[in-house]
Tab-separated table of C-alpha atoms in Angstrom:
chain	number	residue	atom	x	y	z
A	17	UNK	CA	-18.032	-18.308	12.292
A	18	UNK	CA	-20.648	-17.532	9.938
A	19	UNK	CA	-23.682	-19.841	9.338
A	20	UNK	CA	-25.982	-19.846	6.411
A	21	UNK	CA	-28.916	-18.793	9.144
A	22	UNK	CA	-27.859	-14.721	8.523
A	23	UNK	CA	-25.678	-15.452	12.090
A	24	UNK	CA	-22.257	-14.505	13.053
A	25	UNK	CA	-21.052	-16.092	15.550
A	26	UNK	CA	-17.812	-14.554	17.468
A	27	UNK	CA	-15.960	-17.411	19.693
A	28	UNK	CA	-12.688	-17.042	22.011
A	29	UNK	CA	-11.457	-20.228	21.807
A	30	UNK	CA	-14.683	-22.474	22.776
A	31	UNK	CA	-17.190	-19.377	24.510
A	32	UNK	CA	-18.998	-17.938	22.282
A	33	UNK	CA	-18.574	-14.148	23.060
A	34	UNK	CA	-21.303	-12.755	20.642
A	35	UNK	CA	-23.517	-13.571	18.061
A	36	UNK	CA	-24.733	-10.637	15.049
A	37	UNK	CA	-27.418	-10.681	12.607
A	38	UNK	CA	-25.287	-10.622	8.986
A	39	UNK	CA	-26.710	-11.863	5.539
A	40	UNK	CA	-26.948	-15.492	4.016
A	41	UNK	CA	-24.448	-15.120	1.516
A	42	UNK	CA	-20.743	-14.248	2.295
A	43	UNK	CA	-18.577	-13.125	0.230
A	44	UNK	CA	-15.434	-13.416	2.441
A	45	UNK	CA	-14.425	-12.944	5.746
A	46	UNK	CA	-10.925	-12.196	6.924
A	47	UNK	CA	-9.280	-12.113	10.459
A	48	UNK	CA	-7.395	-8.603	11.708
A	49	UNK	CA	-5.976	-7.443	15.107
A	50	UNK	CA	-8.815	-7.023	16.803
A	51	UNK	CA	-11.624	-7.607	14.591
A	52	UNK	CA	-13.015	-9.074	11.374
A	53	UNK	CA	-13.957	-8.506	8.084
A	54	UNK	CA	-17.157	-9.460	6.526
A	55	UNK	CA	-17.934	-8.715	3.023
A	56	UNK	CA	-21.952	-10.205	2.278
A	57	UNK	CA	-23.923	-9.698	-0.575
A	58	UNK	CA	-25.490	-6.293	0.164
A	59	UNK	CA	-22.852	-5.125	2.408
A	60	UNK	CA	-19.630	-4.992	4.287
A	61	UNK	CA	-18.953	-5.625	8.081
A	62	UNK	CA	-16.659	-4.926	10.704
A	63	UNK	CA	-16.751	-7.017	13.971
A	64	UNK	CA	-14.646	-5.530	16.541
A	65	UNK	CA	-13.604	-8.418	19.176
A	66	UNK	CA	-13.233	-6.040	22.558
A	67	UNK	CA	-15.800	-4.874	23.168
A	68	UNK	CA	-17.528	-7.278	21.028
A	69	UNK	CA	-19.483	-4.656	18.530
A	70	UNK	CA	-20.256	-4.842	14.935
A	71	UNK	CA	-20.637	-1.967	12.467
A	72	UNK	CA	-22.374	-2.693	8.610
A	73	UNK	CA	-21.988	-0.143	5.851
A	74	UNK	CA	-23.112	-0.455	2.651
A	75	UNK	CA	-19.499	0.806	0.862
A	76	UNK	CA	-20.925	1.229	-2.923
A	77	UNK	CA	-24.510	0.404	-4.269
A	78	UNK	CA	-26.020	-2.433	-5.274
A	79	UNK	CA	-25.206	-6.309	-5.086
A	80	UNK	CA	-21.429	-7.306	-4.352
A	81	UNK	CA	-20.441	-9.829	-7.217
A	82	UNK	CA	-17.472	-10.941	-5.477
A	83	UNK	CA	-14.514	-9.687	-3.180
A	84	UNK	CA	-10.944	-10.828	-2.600
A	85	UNK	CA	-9.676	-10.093	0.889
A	86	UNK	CA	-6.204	-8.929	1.500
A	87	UNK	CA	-4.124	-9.089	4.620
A	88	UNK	CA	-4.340	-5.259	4.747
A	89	UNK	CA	-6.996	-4.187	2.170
A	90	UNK	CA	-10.253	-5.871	0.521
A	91	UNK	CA	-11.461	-5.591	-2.767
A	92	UNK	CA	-14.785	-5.339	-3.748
A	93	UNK	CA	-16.403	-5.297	-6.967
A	94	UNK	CA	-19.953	-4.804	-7.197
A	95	UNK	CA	-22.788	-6.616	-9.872
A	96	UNK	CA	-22.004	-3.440	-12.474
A	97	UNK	CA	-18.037	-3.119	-12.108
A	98	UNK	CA	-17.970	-0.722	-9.501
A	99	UNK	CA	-15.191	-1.751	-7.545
A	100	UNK	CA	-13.739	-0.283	-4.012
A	101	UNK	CA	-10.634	-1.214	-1.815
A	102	UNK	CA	-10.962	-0.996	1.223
A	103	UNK	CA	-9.280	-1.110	4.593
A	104	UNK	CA	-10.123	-3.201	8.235
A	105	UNK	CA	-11.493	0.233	9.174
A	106	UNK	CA	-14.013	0.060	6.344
A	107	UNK	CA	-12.489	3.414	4.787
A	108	UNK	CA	-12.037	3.052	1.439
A	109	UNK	CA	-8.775	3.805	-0.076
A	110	UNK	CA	-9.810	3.696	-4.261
A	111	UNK	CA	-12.626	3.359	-6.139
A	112	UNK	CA	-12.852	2.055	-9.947
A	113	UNK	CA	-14.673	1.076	-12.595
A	114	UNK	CA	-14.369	-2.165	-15.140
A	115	UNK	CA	-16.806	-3.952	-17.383
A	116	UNK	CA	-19.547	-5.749	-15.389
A	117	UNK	CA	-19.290	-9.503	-14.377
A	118	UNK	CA	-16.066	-9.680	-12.761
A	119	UNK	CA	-14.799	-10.985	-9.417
A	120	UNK	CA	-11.615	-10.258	-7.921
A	121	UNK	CA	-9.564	-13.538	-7.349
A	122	UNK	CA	-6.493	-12.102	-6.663
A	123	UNK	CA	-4.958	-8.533	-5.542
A	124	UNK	CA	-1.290	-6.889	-4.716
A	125	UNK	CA	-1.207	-5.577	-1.752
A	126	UNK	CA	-0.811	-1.622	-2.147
A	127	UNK	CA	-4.774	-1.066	-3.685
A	128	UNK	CA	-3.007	-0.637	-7.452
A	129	UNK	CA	-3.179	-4.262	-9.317
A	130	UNK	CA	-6.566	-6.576	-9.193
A	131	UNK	CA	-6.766	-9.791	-11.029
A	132	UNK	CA	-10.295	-10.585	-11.963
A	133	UNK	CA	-12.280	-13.549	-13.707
A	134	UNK	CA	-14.864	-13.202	-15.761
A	135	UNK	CA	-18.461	-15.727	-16.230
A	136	UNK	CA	-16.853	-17.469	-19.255
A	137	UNK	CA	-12.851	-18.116	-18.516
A	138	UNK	CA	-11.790	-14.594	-19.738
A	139	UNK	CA	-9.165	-13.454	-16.609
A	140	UNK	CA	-7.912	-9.640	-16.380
A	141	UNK	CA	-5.324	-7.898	-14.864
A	142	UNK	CA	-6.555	-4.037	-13.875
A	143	UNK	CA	-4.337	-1.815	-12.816
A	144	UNK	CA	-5.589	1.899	-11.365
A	145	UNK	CA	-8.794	0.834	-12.316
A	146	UNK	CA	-8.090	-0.042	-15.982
A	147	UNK	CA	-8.268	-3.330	-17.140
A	148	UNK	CA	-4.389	-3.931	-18.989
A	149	UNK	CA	-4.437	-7.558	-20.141
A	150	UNK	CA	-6.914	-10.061	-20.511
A	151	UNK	CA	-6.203	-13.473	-21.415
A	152	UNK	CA	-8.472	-16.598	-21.475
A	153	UNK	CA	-5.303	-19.185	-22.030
A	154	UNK	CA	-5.925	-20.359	-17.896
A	155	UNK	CA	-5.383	-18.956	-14.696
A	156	UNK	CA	-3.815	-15.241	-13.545
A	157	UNK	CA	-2.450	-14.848	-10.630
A	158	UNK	CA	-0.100	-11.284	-9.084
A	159	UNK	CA	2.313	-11.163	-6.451
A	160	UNK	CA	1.415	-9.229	-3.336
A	161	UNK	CA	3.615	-6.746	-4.123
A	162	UNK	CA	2.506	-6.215	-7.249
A	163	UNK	CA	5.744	-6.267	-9.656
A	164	UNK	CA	4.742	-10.163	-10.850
A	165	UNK	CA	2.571	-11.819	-12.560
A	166	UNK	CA	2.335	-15.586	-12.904
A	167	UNK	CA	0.032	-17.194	-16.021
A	168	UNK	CA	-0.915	-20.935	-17.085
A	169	UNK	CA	-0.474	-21.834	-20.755
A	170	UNK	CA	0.480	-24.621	-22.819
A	171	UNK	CA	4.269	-24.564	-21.406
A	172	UNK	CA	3.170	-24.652	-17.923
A	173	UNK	CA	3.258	-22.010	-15.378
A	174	UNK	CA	5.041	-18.765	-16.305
A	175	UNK	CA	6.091	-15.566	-14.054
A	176	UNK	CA	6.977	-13.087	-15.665
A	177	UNK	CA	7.376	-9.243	-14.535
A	178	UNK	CA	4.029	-7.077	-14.926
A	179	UNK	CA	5.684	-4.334	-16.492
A	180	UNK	CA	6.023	-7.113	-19.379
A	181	UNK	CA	2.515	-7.654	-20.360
A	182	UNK	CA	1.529	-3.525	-20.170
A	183	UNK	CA	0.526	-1.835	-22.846
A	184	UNK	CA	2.980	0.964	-24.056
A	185	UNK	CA	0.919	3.588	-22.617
A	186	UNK	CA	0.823	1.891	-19.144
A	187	UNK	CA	5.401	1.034	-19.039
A	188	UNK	CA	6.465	4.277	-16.509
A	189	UNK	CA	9.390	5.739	-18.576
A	190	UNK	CA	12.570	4.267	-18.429
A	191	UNK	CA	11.697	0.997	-17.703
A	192	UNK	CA	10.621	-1.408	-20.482
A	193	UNK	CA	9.955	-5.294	-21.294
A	194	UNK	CA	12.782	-7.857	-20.351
């Protein structure tokens, strides 16, 4: 449990089993075996549960702007659109760049696809670190393993594959819009 205080506390079941100095602001916090995620403004956390023991890094530099946490990897993207993925182990598995502002709302879960939403409406689908499609017709959303991608428009809610809303320079060959 995380307070606003800077505290962490770590509970099993009603004992609390440790307590760690974190920052104010979380981004997100996420549950593995054994430990925990903590993504905060300035850095990233692990908390391992036994022995109770936490380990900060500060993965990138400058102020986190948002992160989306997988149930294997976190994303990351930093005030300037430096972006990282990351695993429980805090190694980080790919690195990118996009135009500043964005958070990541929404991820597959191989480290490839991000969906991201920009101050303003604009959402954006990056793939390998390059934005692909931007819309700012409602919410994005992709399928954790990455092959859909569902939209909001006029006509509702839409899922459609990824592969159809690629540019021509991003469609592997042999494969093509539906």
């Amino acid at each position: 449990m995380a307070g606003h205080d800077g505290r962490l506390a770590v509970y099993d079941k009603t004992d609390l089993v440790a307590e760690h100095e974190v920052e104010p602001l979380i981004r997100g916090l996420r549950g593995h075996e054994g430990c925990a995620v903590v993504v905060g403004e300035r850095h990233v956390y692990r908390v391992d549960l036994d022995p109770p023991r936490m380990i900060r890094d500060q993965l990138g530099s400058g102020p986190i702007a948002g992160a989306w946490m997988g149930e294997s990897l976190t994303v990351i993207v930093h005030e300037d659109g430096t972006g990282l993925w990351f695993d429980a182990e805090l190694a980080v598995r790919a690195a990118f760049r996009i135009p500043a502002g964005a958070r990541p709302v929404g991820a597959d879960r191989w480290g490839k696809t991000v969906v991201l939403d920009y101050p303003g409406g604009t959402r954006a689908l990056a793939r390998d670190g390059r934005v692909v499609y931007t819309t700012e017709a409602g919410a994005l959303a992709i399928s954790p393993d990455g092959e859909h991608l569902a939209m909001t428009g006029p006509r509702g809610i839409t899922v459609v594959p990824v592969i159809d809303v690629l540019p021509p320079d991003e469609v592997p060959p042999g494969e093509g819009a539906s």
